[in-house]
Coordinates of C-alpha atoms in Angstrom, one line a residue:
Chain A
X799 CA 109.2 -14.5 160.7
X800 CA 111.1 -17.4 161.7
X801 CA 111.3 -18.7 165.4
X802 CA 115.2 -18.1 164.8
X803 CA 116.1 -14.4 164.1
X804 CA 117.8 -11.3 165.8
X805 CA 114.3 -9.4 166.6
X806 CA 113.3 -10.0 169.9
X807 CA 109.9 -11.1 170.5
X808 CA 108.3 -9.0 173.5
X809 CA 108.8 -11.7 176.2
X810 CA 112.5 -12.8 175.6
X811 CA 113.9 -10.3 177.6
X812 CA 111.5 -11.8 180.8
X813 CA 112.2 -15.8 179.3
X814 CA 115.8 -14.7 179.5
X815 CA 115.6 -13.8 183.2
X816 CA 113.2 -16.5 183.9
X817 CA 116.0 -19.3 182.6
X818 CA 118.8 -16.9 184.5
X819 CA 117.2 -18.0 187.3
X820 CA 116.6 -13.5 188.2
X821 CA 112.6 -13.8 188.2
X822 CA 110.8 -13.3 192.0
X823 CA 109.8 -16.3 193.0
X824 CA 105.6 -14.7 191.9
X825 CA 107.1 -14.2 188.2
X826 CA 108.7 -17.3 188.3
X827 CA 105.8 -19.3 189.0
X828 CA 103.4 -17.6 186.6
X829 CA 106.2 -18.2 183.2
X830 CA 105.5 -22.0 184.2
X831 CA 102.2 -21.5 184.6
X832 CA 102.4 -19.6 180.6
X833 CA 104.7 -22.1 179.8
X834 CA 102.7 -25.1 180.4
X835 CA 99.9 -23.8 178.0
X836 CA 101.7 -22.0 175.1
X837 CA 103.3 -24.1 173.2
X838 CA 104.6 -20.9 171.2
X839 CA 106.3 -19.6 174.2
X840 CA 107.9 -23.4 174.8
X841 CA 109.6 -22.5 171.5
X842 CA 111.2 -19.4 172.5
X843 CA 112.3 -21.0 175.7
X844 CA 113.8 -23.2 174.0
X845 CA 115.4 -21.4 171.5
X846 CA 116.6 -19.2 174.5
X847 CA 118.6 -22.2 176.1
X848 CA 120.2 -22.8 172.7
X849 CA 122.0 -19.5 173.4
X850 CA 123.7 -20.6 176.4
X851 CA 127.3 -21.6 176.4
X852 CA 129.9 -22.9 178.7
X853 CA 130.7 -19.0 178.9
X854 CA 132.7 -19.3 182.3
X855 CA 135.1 -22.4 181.5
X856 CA 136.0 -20.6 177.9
X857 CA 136.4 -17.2 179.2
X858 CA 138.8 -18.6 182.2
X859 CA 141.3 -20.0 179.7
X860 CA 141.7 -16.7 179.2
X861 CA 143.2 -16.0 182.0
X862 CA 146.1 -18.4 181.1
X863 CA 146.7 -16.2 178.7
X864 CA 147.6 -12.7 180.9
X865 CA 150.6 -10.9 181.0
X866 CA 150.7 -11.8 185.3
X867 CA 154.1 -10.7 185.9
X868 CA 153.7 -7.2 183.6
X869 CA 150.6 -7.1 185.6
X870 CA 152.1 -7.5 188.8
X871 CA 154.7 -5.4 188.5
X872 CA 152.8 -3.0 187.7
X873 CA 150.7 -3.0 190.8
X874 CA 154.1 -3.3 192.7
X875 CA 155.1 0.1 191.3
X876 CA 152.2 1.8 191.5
X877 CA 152.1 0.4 195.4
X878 CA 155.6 1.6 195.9
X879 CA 154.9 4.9 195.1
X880 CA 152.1 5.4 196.7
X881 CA 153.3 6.2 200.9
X882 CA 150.8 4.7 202.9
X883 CA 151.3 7.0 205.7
X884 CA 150.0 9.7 203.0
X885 CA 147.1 7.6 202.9
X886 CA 145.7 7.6 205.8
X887 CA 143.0 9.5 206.2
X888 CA 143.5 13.2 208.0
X889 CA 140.7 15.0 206.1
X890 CA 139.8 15.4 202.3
X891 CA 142.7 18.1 201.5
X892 CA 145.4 15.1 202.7
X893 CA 143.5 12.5 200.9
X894 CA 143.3 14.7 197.6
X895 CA 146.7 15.4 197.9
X896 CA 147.8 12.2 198.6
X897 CA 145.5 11.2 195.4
X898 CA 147.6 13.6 193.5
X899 CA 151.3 12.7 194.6
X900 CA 149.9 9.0 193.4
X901 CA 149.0 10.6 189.7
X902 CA 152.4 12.2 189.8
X903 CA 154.5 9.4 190.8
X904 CA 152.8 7.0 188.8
X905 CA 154.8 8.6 185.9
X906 CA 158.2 8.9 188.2
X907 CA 157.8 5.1 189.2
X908 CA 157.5 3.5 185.8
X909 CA 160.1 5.4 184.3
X910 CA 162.3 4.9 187.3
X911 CA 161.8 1.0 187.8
X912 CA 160.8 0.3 184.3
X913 CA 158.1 -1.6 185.9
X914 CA 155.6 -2.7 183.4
X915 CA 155.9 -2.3 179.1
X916 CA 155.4 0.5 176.8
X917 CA 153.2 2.7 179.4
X918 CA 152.3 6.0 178.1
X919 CA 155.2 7.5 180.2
X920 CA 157.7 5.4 178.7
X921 CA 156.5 5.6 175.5
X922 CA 156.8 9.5 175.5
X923 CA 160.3 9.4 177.1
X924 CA 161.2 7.0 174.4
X925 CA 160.0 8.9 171.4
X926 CA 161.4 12.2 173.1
X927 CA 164.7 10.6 173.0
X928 CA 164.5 9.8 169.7
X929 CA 163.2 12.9 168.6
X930 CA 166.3 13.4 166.4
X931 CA 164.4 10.9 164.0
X932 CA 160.6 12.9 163.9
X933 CA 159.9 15.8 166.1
X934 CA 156.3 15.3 165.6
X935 CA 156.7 12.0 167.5
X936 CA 157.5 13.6 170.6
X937 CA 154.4 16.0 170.3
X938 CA 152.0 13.4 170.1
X939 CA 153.2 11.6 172.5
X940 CA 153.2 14.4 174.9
X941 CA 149.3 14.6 173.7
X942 CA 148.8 11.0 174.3
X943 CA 150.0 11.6 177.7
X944 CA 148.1 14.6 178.4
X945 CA 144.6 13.0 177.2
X946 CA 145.2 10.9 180.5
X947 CA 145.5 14.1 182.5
X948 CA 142.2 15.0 184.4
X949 CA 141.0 18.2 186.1
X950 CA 140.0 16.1 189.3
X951 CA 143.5 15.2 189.7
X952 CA 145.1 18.4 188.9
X953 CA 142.5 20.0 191.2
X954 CA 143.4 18.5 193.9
X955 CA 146.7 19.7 194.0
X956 CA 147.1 22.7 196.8
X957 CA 149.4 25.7 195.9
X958 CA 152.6 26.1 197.5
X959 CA 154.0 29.3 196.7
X960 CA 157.4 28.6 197.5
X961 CA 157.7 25.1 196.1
X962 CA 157.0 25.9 192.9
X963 CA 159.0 29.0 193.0
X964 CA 162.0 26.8 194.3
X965 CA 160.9 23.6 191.4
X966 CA 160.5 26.1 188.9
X967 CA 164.2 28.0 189.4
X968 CA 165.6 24.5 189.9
X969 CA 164.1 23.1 186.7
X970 CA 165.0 25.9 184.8
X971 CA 168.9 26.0 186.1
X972 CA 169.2 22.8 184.5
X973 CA 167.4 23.6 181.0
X974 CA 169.2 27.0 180.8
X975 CA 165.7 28.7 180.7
X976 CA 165.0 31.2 183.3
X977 CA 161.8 29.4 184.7
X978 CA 159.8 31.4 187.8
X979 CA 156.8 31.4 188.8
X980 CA 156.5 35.1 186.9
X981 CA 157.9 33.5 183.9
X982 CA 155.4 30.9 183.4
X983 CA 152.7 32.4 184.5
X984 CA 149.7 32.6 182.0
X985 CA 146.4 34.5 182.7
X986 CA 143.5 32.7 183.5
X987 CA 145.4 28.7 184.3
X988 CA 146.6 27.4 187.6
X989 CA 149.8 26.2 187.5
X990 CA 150.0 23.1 189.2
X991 CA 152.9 21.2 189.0
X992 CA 156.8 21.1 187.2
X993 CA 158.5 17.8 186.2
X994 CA 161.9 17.5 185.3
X995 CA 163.5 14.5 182.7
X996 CA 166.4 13.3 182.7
X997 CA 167.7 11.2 179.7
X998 CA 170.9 11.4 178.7
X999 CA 172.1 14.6 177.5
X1000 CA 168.6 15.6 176.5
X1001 CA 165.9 17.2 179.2
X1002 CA 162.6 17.7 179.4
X1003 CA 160.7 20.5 181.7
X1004 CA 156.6 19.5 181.9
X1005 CA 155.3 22.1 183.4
X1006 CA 151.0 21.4 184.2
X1007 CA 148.3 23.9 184.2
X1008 CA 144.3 23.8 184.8
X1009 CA 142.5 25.5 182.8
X1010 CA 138.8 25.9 184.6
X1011 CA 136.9 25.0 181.3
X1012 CA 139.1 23.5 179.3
X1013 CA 140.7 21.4 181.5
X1014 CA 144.3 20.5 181.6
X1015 CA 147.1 22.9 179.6
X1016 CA 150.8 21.1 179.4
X1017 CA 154.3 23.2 178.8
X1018 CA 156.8 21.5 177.3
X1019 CA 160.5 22.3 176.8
X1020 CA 163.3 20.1 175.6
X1021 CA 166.6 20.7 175.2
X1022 CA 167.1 18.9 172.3
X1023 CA 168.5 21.9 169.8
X1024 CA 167.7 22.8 166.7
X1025 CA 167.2 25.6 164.6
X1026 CA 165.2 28.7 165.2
X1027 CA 161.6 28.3 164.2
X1028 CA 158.3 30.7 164.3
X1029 CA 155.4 29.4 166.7
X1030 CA 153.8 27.1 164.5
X1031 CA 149.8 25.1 165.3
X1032 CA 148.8 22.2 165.0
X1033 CA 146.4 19.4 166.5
X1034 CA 146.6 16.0 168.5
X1035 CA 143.2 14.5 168.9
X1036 CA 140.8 16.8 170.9
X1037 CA 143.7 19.3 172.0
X1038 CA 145.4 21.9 170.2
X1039 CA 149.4 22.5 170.2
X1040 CA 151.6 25.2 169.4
X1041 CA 155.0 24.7 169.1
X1042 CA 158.2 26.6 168.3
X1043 CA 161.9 26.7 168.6
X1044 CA 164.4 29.1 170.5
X1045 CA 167.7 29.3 171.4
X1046 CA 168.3 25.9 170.9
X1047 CA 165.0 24.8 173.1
X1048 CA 162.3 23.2 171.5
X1049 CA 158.8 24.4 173.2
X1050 CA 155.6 23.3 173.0
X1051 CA 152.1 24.8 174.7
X1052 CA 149.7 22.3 174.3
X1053 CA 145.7 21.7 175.4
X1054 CA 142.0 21.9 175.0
X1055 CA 142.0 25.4 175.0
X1056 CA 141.4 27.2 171.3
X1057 CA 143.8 28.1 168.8
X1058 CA 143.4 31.8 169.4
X1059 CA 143.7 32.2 173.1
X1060 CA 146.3 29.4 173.2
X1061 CA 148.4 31.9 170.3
X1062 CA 148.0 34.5 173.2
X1063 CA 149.9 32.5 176.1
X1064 CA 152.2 31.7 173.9
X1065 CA 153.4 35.2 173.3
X1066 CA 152.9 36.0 176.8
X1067 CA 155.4 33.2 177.6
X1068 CA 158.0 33.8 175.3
X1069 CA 158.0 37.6 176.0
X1070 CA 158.1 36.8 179.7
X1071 CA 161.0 34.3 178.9
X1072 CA 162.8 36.8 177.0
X1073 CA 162.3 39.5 179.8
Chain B
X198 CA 170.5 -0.4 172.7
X199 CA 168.0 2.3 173.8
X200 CA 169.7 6.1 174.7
X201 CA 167.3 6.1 177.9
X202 CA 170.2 5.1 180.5
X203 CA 168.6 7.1 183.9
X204 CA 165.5 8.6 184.3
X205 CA 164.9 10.9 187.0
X206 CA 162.4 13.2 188.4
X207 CA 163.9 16.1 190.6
X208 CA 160.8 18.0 191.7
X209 CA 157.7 16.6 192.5
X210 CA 155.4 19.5 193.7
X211 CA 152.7 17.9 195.6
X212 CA 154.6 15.5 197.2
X213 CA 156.0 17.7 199.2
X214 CA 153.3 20.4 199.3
X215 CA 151.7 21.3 202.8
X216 CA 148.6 19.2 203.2
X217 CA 145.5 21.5 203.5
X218 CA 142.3 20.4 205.2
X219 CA 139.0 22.3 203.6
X220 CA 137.5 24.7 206.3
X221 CA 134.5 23.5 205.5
X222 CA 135.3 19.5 206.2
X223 CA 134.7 18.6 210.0
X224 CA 135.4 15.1 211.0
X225 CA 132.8 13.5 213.7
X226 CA 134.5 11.1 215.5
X227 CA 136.7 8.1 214.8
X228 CA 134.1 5.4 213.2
X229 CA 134.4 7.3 209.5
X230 CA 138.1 7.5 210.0
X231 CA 138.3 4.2 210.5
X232 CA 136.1 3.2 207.8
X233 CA 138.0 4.9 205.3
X234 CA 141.5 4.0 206.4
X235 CA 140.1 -0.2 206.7
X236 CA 138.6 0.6 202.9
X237 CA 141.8 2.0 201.9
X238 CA 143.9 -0.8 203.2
X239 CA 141.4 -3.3 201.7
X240 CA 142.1 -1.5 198.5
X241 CA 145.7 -2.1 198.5
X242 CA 146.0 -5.3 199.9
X243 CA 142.9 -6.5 197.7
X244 CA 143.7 -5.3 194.4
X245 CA 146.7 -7.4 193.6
X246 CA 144.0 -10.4 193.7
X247 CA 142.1 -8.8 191.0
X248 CA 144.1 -7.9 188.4
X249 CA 143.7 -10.9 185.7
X250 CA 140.1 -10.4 186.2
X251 CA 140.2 -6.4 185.6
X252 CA 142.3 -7.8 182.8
X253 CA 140.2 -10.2 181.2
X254 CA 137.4 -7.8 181.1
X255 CA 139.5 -5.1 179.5
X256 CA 140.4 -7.4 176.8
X257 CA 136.6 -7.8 176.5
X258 CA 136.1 -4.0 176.2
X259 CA 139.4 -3.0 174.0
X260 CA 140.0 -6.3 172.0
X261 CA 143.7 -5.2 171.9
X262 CA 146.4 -6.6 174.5
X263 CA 148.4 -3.4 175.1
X264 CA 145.0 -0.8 175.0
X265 CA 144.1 -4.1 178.3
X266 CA 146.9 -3.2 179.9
X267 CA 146.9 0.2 179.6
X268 CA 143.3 -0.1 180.9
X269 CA 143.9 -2.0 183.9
X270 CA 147.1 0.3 184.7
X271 CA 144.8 3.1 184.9
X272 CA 141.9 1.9 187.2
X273 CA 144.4 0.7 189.6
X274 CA 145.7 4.1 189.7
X275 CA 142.2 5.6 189.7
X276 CA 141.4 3.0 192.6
X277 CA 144.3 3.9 194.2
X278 CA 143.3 7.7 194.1
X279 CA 139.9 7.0 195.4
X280 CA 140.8 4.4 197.9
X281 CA 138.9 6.7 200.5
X282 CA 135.9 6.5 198.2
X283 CA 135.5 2.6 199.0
X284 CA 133.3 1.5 201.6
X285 CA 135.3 -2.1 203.5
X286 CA 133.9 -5.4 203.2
X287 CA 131.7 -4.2 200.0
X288 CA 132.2 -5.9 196.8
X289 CA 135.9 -4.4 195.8
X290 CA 135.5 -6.7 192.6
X291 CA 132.5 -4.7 191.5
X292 CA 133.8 -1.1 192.7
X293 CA 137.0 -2.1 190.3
X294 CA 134.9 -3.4 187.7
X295 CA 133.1 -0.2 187.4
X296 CA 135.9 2.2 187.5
X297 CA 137.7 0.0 184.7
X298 CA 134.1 0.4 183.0
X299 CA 133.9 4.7 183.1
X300 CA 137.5 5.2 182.5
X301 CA 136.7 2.8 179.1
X302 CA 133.6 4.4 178.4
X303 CA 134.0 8.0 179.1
X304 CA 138.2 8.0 178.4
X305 CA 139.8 5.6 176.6
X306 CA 137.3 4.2 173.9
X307 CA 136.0 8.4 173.6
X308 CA 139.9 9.3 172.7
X309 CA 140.0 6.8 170.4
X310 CA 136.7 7.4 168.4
X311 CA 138.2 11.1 168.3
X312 CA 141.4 10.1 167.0
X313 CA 139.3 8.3 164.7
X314 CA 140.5 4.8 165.4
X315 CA 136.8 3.8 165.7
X316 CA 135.6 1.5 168.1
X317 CA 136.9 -2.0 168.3
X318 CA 136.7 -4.4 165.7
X319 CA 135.0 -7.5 166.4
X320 CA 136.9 -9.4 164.5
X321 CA 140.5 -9.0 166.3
X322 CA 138.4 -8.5 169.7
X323 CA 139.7 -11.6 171.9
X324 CA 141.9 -12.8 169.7
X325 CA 144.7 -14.8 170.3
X326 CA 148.0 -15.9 168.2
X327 CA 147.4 -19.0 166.3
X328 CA 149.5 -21.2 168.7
X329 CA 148.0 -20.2 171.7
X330 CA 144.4 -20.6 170.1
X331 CA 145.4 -24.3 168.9
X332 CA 146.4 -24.8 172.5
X333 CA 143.0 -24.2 174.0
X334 CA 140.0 -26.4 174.2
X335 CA 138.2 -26.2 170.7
X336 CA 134.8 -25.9 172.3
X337 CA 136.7 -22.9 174.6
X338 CA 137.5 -21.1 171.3
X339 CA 134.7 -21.7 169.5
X340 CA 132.7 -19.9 172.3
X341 CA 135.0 -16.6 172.3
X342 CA 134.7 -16.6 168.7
X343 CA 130.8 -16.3 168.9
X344 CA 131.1 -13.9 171.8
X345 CA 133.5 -11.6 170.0
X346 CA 131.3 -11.8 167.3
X347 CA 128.3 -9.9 169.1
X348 CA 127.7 -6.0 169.5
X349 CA 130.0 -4.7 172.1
X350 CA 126.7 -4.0 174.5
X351 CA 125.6 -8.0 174.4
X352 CA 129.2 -8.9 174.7
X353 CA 129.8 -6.8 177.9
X354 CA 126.3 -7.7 179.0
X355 CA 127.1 -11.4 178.6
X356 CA 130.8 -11.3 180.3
X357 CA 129.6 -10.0 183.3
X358 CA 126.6 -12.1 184.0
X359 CA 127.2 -15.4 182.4
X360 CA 131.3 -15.0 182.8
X361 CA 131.8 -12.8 185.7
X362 CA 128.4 -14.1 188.1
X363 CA 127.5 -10.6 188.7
X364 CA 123.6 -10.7 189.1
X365 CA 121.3 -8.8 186.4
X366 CA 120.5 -6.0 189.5
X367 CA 124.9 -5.7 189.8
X368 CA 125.6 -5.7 185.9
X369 CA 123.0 -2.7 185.8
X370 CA 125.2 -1.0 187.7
X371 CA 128.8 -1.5 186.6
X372 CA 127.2 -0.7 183.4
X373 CA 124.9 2.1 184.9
X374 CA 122.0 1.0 182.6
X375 CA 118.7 -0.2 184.0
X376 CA 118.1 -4.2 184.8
X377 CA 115.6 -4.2 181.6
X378 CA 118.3 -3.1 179.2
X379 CA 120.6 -6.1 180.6
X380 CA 117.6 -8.1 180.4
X381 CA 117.0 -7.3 176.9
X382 CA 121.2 -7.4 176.1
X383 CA 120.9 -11.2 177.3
X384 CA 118.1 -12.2 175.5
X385 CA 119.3 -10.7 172.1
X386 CA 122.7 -12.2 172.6
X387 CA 121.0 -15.3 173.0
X388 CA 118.9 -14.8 170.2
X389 CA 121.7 -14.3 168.1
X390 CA 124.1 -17.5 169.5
X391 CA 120.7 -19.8 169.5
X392 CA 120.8 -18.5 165.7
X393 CA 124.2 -19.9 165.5
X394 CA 123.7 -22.6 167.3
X395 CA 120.3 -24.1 164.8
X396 CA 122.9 -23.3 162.2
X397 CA 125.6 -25.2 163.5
X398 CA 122.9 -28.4 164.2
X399 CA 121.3 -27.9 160.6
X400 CA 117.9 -27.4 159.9
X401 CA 116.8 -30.7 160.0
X402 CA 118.1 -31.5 163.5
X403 CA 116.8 -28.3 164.8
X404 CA 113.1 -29.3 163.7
X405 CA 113.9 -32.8 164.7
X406 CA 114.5 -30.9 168.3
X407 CA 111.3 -28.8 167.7
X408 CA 109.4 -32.0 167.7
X409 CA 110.2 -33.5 170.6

């Protein structure tokens, strides 16, 4: 064995700590005390100091090199939509919620202001406006987005009967699909939230569920045309996506849960759709 | 020209959803109030401050530019969300640090081993385009071209103790690993650049060294 290799010998890890200057004071003394009588161990002190490197000074040129204002804008947006009267701190339901409306306009902000570069958001609005070119494109973006998703978030939003019956109707005025809170209801998920896009002559309904094992569930529909096609499965990553076509609406059911159940709330929805 | 002319949202449920406080929360007094509103409002005026360094070390974790700024985008919103988490006048760098950390860990670098994109290559880790690379101190680049050349543990373990100052005791925790496994990061990343450096030097300088 050399003095120069990759195993560690069984007092680096303390030599290391001694040179880092992270020994007690006790410790401390007794490695000089080892030091000054082992002329092996002066070796691998030495050897240990030939590790070290102007780490700080390189790694700060770094820093020249960060995208500030993408950074900064970002934070501005994110800021912006965040109201700090939501924030302040009334008790853990206003707090979630106000956590929540954060998640939620995260999305809105960036799209809106076109803050920062190819976010997630923008990048699914951009492939869903060009899903003339690859509807697959679209889908995996939508997963992309979703994998960002998290049941804490969605948790945390309370249920307002009446909002989302008024969101829904509202959302689904504008898609030509009869949305309600009957309509979209599927057994066993918490419906959570409706989002609405607007681009150009194409829209997109993103209607969010929580699932309480399999976390979040995401309904898409786009009104992008097309002709009729059979519920068909595929998979994005971790989550599994059934998608089909109707009436000139493009839909997609998409999440963690398994094929099978997932095939069931699919026919659920389009029966209730077509009720 | 892109077709995305207007973007707009027309419903947002929970914004304007009816805020409901859990029967089982009671709040005693003002003081945890007005701890959580100060660590809020440290959080938002603080975090602007931060951002190259939540950058830097999510270059450091991703190796890629755009997966960094996705990164940092998302522990700001995560800080953001758990402003009320955040105790005032503690270390916000360190709080930050170790939300950028979980969300990497447990998120971002997970989805992309499942989507099979593997972990990060070494060699594009910290890279930069050839003209910003001659611009930099050679000594400056030859450095991130040894640390980008270690196992993604050492390389963390080094950027945050010999790059970032945290102490062994406050690496430990961003990285929620005991002291002895940071201990035992730094001295194998040692080991390996000490290996590099001999190298470098040439055998006979290095014995020459030996002697003295």
């Amino acid at each position: 064995m050399t003095d120069v290799d990759d195993v560690l010998h069984p007092e680096d890890a303390e030599l290391t700590a001694f040179l880092d200057g992270e020994l007690s004071a006790e410790a401390h003394a007794d490695v000089l005390r080892r030091l000054s009588a082992n002329p092996a161990l002066q070796r691998r002190v030495f050897l240990l100091s030939a590790g070290n490197r102007p780490f700080r000074k390189a790694f700060d040129a770094l820093l020249d090199d960060a995208p500030k204002q993408r950074l900064n804008d970002m934070l501005v947006g994110l800021l912006n939509a965040t109201d700090p009267a939501q924030s302040r701190p009334l008790g853990r339901g206003k707090r979630k919620a106000t956590a929540a409306a954060a998640a939620v306009m995260l999305f809105v902000a960036g799209l809106a202001a076109g803050h920062w570069g190819p976010t997630l958001a923008e990048r699914l609005t951009q492939i869903v406006a060009s899903s003339d070119q690859s509807d697959e494109d679209w889908r995996r973006e939508v997963a992309e987005y979703l994998s960002f998703e998290t049941s804490d978030t969605l948790s945390s939003i309370p249920d307002d009967p009446l909002f989302r019956q008024r969101s829904l109707v509202n959302i689904g005025d504008k898609i030509g699909v009869p949305l309600s809170s009957e309509t979209v209801a599927i057994p066993g998920l918490a419906f959570k939230r409706a989002q609405l896009f607007d681009y150009d002559d194409k829209l997109m309904a993103h209607m969010t569920y929580l699932e309480p094992e399999h976390g979040p569930v995401v309904l898409c529909i786009v009104t992008k045309g097309g002709h009729e096609q059979a519920p068909q499965t595929e998979q994005h990553g971790a989550f599994n996506a059934v998608y089909w076509t109707k009436r000139g609406r493009n839909f997609m059911l998409i999440g963690k849960v398994p094929p099978p159940r997932l095939d069931g709330m699919v026919a659920q929805i389009t029966e209730q759709l077509d009720g | 020209m892109s077709a995305l002319v207007r973007y707009e949202l027309t419903e947002i449920h929970c914004a304007k959803a009816p805020i409901l406080l859990p029967q089982n929360e009671v709040w005693h007094g003002s003081s945890r109030r007005d701890m959580i509103r100060n660590g809020q409002e440290e959080v938002r005026a603080a975090l602007a401050g931060q951002l190259l360094r939540l950058w830097r070390y999510s270059l450091v974790l991703a190796g890629r530019r755009d997966v960094a700024e996705d990164l940092v985008q998302a522990t700001c919103l995560r800080a953001l969300e758990r402003a009320h988490q955040y105790e005032a006048g503690t270390r916000l760098d360190h709080w930050l640090f170790a939300i950028l950390r979980s969300i990497w860990q447990n998120e971002i670098r997970a989805r992309r081993i499942r989507q099979g994109e593997g972990v990060i290559d070494a060699e594009t880790a910290l890279s930069f385009d050839g003209e910003r690379l001659a611009e930099m101190n050679v000594l400056a680049g030859q450095v991130l071209k040894e640390v980008r050349a270690l196992p993604e543990a050492q390389r963390e373990a080094v950027f945050l103790v010999y790059v970032e100052g945290f102490a062994y005791r406050e690496a430990a925790e961003v990285l929620a690993v005991p002291i002895g496994t940071i201990m035992s990061r730094l001295a194998a990343a040692r080991t390996r650049l000490a290996k590099l450096q001999v190298e470098h030097l040439g055998a006979h300088s290095s014995v020459e060294v030996k002697k003295q």
